[in-house]
XYZ file of C-alpha atoms in Angstrom:
286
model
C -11.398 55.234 135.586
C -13.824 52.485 136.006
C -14.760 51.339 132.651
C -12.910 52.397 129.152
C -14.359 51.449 125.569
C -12.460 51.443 122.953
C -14.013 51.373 119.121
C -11.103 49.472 116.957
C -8.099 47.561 119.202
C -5.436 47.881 116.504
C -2.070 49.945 117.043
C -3.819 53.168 117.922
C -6.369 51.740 120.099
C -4.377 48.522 121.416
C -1.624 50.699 122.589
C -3.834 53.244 124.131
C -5.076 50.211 126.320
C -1.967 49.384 127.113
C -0.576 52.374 128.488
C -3.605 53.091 130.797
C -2.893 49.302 132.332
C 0.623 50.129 132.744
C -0.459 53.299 134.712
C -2.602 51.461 136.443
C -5.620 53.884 135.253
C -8.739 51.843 134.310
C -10.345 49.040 135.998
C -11.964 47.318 132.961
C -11.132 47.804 129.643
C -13.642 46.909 126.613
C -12.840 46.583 123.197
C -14.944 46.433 119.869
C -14.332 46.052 116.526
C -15.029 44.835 112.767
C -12.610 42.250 113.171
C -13.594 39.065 116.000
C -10.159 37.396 114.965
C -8.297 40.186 116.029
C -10.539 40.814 119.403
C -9.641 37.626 120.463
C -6.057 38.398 120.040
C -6.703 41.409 121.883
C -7.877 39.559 124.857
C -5.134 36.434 124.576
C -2.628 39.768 124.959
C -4.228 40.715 127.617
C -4.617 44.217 126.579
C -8.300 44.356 126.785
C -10.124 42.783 129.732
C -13.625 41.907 127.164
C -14.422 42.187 124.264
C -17.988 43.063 122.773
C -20.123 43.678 119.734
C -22.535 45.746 120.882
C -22.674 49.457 120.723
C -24.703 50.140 124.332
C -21.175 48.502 126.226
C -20.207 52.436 125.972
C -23.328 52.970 128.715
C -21.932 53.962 132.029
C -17.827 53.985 130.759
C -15.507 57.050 131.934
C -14.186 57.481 128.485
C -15.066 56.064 124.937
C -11.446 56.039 122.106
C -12.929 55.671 118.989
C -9.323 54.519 117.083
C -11.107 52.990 113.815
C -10.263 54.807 110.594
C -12.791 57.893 110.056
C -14.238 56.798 107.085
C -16.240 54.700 109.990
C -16.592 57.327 112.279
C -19.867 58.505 111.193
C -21.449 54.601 111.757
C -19.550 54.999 114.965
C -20.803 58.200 116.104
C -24.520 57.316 115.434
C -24.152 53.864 117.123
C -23.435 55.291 120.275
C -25.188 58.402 120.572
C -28.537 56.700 122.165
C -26.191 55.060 124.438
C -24.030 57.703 126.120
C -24.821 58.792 129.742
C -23.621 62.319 131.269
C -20.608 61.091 132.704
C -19.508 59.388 129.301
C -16.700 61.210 127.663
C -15.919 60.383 124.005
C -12.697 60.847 122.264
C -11.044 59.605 118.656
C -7.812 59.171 116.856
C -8.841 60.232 113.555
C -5.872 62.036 111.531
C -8.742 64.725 110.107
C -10.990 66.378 111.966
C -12.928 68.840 110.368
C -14.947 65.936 108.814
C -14.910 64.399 112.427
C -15.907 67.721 113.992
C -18.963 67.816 111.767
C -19.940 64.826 112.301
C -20.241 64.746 115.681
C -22.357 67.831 115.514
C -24.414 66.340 113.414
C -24.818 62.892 115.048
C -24.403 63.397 118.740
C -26.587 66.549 118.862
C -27.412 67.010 121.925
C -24.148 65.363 123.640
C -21.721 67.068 121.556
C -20.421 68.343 124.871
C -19.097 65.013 125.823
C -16.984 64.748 122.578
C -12.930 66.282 122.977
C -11.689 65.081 119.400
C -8.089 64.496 119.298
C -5.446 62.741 116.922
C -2.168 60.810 118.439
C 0.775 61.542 116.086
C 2.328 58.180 116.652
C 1.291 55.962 113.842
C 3.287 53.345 112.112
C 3.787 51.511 109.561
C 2.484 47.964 110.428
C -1.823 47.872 111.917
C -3.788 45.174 114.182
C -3.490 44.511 118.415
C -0.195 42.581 117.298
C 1.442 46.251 116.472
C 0.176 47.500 119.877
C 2.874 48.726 121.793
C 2.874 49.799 125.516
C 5.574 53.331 124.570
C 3.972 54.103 121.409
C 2.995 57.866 122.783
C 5.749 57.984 125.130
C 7.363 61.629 124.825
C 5.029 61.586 121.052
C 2.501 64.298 120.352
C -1.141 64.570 120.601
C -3.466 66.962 119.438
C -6.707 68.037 120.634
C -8.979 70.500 118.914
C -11.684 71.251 121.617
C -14.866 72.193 121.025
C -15.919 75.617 122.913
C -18.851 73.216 123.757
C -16.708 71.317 125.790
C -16.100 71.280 129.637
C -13.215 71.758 131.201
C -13.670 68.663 132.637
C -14.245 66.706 129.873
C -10.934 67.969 128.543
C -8.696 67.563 131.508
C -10.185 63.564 131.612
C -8.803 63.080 127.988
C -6.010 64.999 128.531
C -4.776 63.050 131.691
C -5.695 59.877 129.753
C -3.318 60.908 127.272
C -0.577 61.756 129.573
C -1.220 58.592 131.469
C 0.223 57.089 127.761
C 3.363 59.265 128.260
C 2.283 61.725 125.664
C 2.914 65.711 125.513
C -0.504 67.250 124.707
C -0.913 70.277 122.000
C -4.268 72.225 121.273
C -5.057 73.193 117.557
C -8.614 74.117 115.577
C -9.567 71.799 113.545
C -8.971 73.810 110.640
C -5.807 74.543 111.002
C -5.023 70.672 111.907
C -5.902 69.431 108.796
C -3.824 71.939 106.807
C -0.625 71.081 108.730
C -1.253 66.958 108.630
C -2.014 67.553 104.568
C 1.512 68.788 104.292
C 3.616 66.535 107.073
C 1.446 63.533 107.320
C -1.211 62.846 104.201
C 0.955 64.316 101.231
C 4.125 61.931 102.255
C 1.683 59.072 102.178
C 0.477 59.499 99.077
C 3.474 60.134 97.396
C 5.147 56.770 98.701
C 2.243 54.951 97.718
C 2.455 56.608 94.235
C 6.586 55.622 93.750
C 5.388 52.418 94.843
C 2.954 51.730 92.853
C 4.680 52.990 89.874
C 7.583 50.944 89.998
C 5.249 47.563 90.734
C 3.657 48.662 87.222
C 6.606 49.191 85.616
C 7.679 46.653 82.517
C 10.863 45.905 84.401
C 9.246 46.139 87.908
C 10.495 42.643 89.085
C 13.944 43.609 88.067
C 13.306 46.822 89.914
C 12.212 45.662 93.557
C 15.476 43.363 93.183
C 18.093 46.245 93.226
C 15.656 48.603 95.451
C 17.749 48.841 98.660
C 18.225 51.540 101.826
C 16.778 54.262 100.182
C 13.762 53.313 98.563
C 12.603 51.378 101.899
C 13.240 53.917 104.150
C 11.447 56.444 101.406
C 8.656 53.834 100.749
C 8.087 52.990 104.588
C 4.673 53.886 104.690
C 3.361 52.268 101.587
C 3.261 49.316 103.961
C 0.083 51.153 106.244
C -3.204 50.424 106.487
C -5.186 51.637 102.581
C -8.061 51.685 104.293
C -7.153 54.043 106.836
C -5.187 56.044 104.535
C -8.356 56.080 101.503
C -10.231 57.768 104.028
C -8.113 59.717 105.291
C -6.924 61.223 101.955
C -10.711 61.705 100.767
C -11.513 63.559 103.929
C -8.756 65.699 103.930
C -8.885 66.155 100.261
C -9.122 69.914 99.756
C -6.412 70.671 101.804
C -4.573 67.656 100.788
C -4.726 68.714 96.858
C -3.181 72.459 97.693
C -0.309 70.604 99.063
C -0.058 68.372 96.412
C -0.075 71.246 93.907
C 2.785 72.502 95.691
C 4.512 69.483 95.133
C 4.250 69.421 91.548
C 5.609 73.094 91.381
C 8.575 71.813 93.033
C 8.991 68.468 90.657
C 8.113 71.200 87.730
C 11.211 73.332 88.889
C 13.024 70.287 88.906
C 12.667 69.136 85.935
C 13.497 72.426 84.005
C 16.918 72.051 85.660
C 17.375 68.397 85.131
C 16.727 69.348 81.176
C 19.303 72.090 81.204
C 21.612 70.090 83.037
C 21.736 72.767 85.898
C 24.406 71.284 88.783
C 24.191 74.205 90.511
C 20.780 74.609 90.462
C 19.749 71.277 91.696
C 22.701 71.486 94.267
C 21.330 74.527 95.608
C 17.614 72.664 96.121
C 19.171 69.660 97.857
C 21.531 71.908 100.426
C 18.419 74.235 101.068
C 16.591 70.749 101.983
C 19.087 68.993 103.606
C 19.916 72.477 106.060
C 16.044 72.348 106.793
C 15.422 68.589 107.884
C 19.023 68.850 110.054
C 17.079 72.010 111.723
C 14.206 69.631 112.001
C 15.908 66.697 113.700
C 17.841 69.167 115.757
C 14.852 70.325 117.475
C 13.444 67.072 117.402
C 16.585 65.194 120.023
């Protein structure tokens, strides 16, 4: 590819760059974002080749990455529209995208076409160009959820791009996306950021954090991502995201009743059922 924008250089974004360099598959990379600081940094790494503030640098590029959190995607989407050519192909990172979907309906009219959303399951923790990293999708997932407006073209460019990354590409609807992220992805993020932010408020929280050791950091993790990213996502995703959550409770709920009847074996039973399932999991996963 010739020319590759990219809307928001952090660890999505930055490390998308990177891996097309390292395959040696785009000439000239451009990056934009909210954040001029972190641009620079972007070019001082040398994993963008300019950097820009205006929307029209997306006229004539191969491909377009919007990798900014999708509360912006809707400014994004209508920033560029007016700008895209018929060779342009536009893709995103966003972890929902139903909301994304619509919006790009809605917004790009009539390119729509040109847009193959998609979400990298390779996030982390920490956010910025500084987290980039050059093997953040090797061997990781990414979904797409075509449009049936989309070429096969279009799809096979961000599908290569992908691969280019080291990724292993899967194909969902967008429904059905969001339903499986509220349970794997958004619900765990919520519910660290809750433990977290209940034991900061509790009377004793100092004294808390001070004994908090393996456990509670490796179950808290991703209290330390980006709110911003995660308010949005949460919001967008919020219908499916609550059914989840209800099944949560339900769970706690049956938890509880046990832990008042001091039940051994019935709390036993719940851990060995969970434990057997995430050994299955990590199984499949090495």
């Amino acid at each position: 590819m010739d020319k590759v924008v990219i809307f928001g250089v952090g660890l999505i974004g930055g490390s998308f760059a990177l891996g097309l360099k390292a395959a040696g598959a785009a000439r000239h990379i451009i990056g934009l974002g909210r954040n001029p600081a972190n641009l620079e940094r972007a070019l001082e790494l040398g994993v963008i080749d300019a950097a820009s503030k205006d929307p029209a640098a997306v006229a004539g590029a191969d491909l377009v990455l919007l990798a900014a959190p999708v509360g912006q995607m809707a400014a994004l989407l209508r920033a560029i529209a007016p700008h895209l050519g018929a060779g342009t192909v536009v893709t995103d990172g966003g972890s929902t995208k139903q909301d994304v979907v619509a919006l790009a309906y809605r917004l790009l009219k009539g390119r729509v076409a040109q847009f193959v959303p998609g979400h990298p399951i390779a996030g982390a923790e920490h956010s910025g160009v500084t987290a980039a990293r050059i093997d953040l999708f090797h061997k990781r997932r990414v979904v797409l959820t075509p449009l049936p407006e989309n070429s096969a073209a279009s799809i096979r460019r961000v599908r290569a791009a992908w691969r280019l990354c080291g990724a292993r590409l899967y194909s969902m609807q967008p429904a059905e996306h969001d339903k499986v992220f509220a349970a794997v992805s958004h619900l765990p993020h919520l519910l660290s950021y809750a433990l977290v932010d209940q034991v900061a408020r509790h009377p004793n929280g100092r004294q808390l954090f001070d004994y908090a050791a393996g456990g509670f950091r490796d179950f808290t993790r991703i209290a330390s991502s980006h709110p911003e990213m995660w308010r949005d996502v949460c919001v967008a995703n919020r219908k499916a995201l609550l059914a989840e959550l209800s099944g949560y409770q339900r769970e706690l709920a049956e938890m509880k009743v046990l832990l008042r009847k001091g039940d051994a074996a019935g709390l036993e039973k719940i851990f060995a059922r969970a434990r057997a399932a995430r050994d299955k999991w990590l199984k499949k996963q090495q």
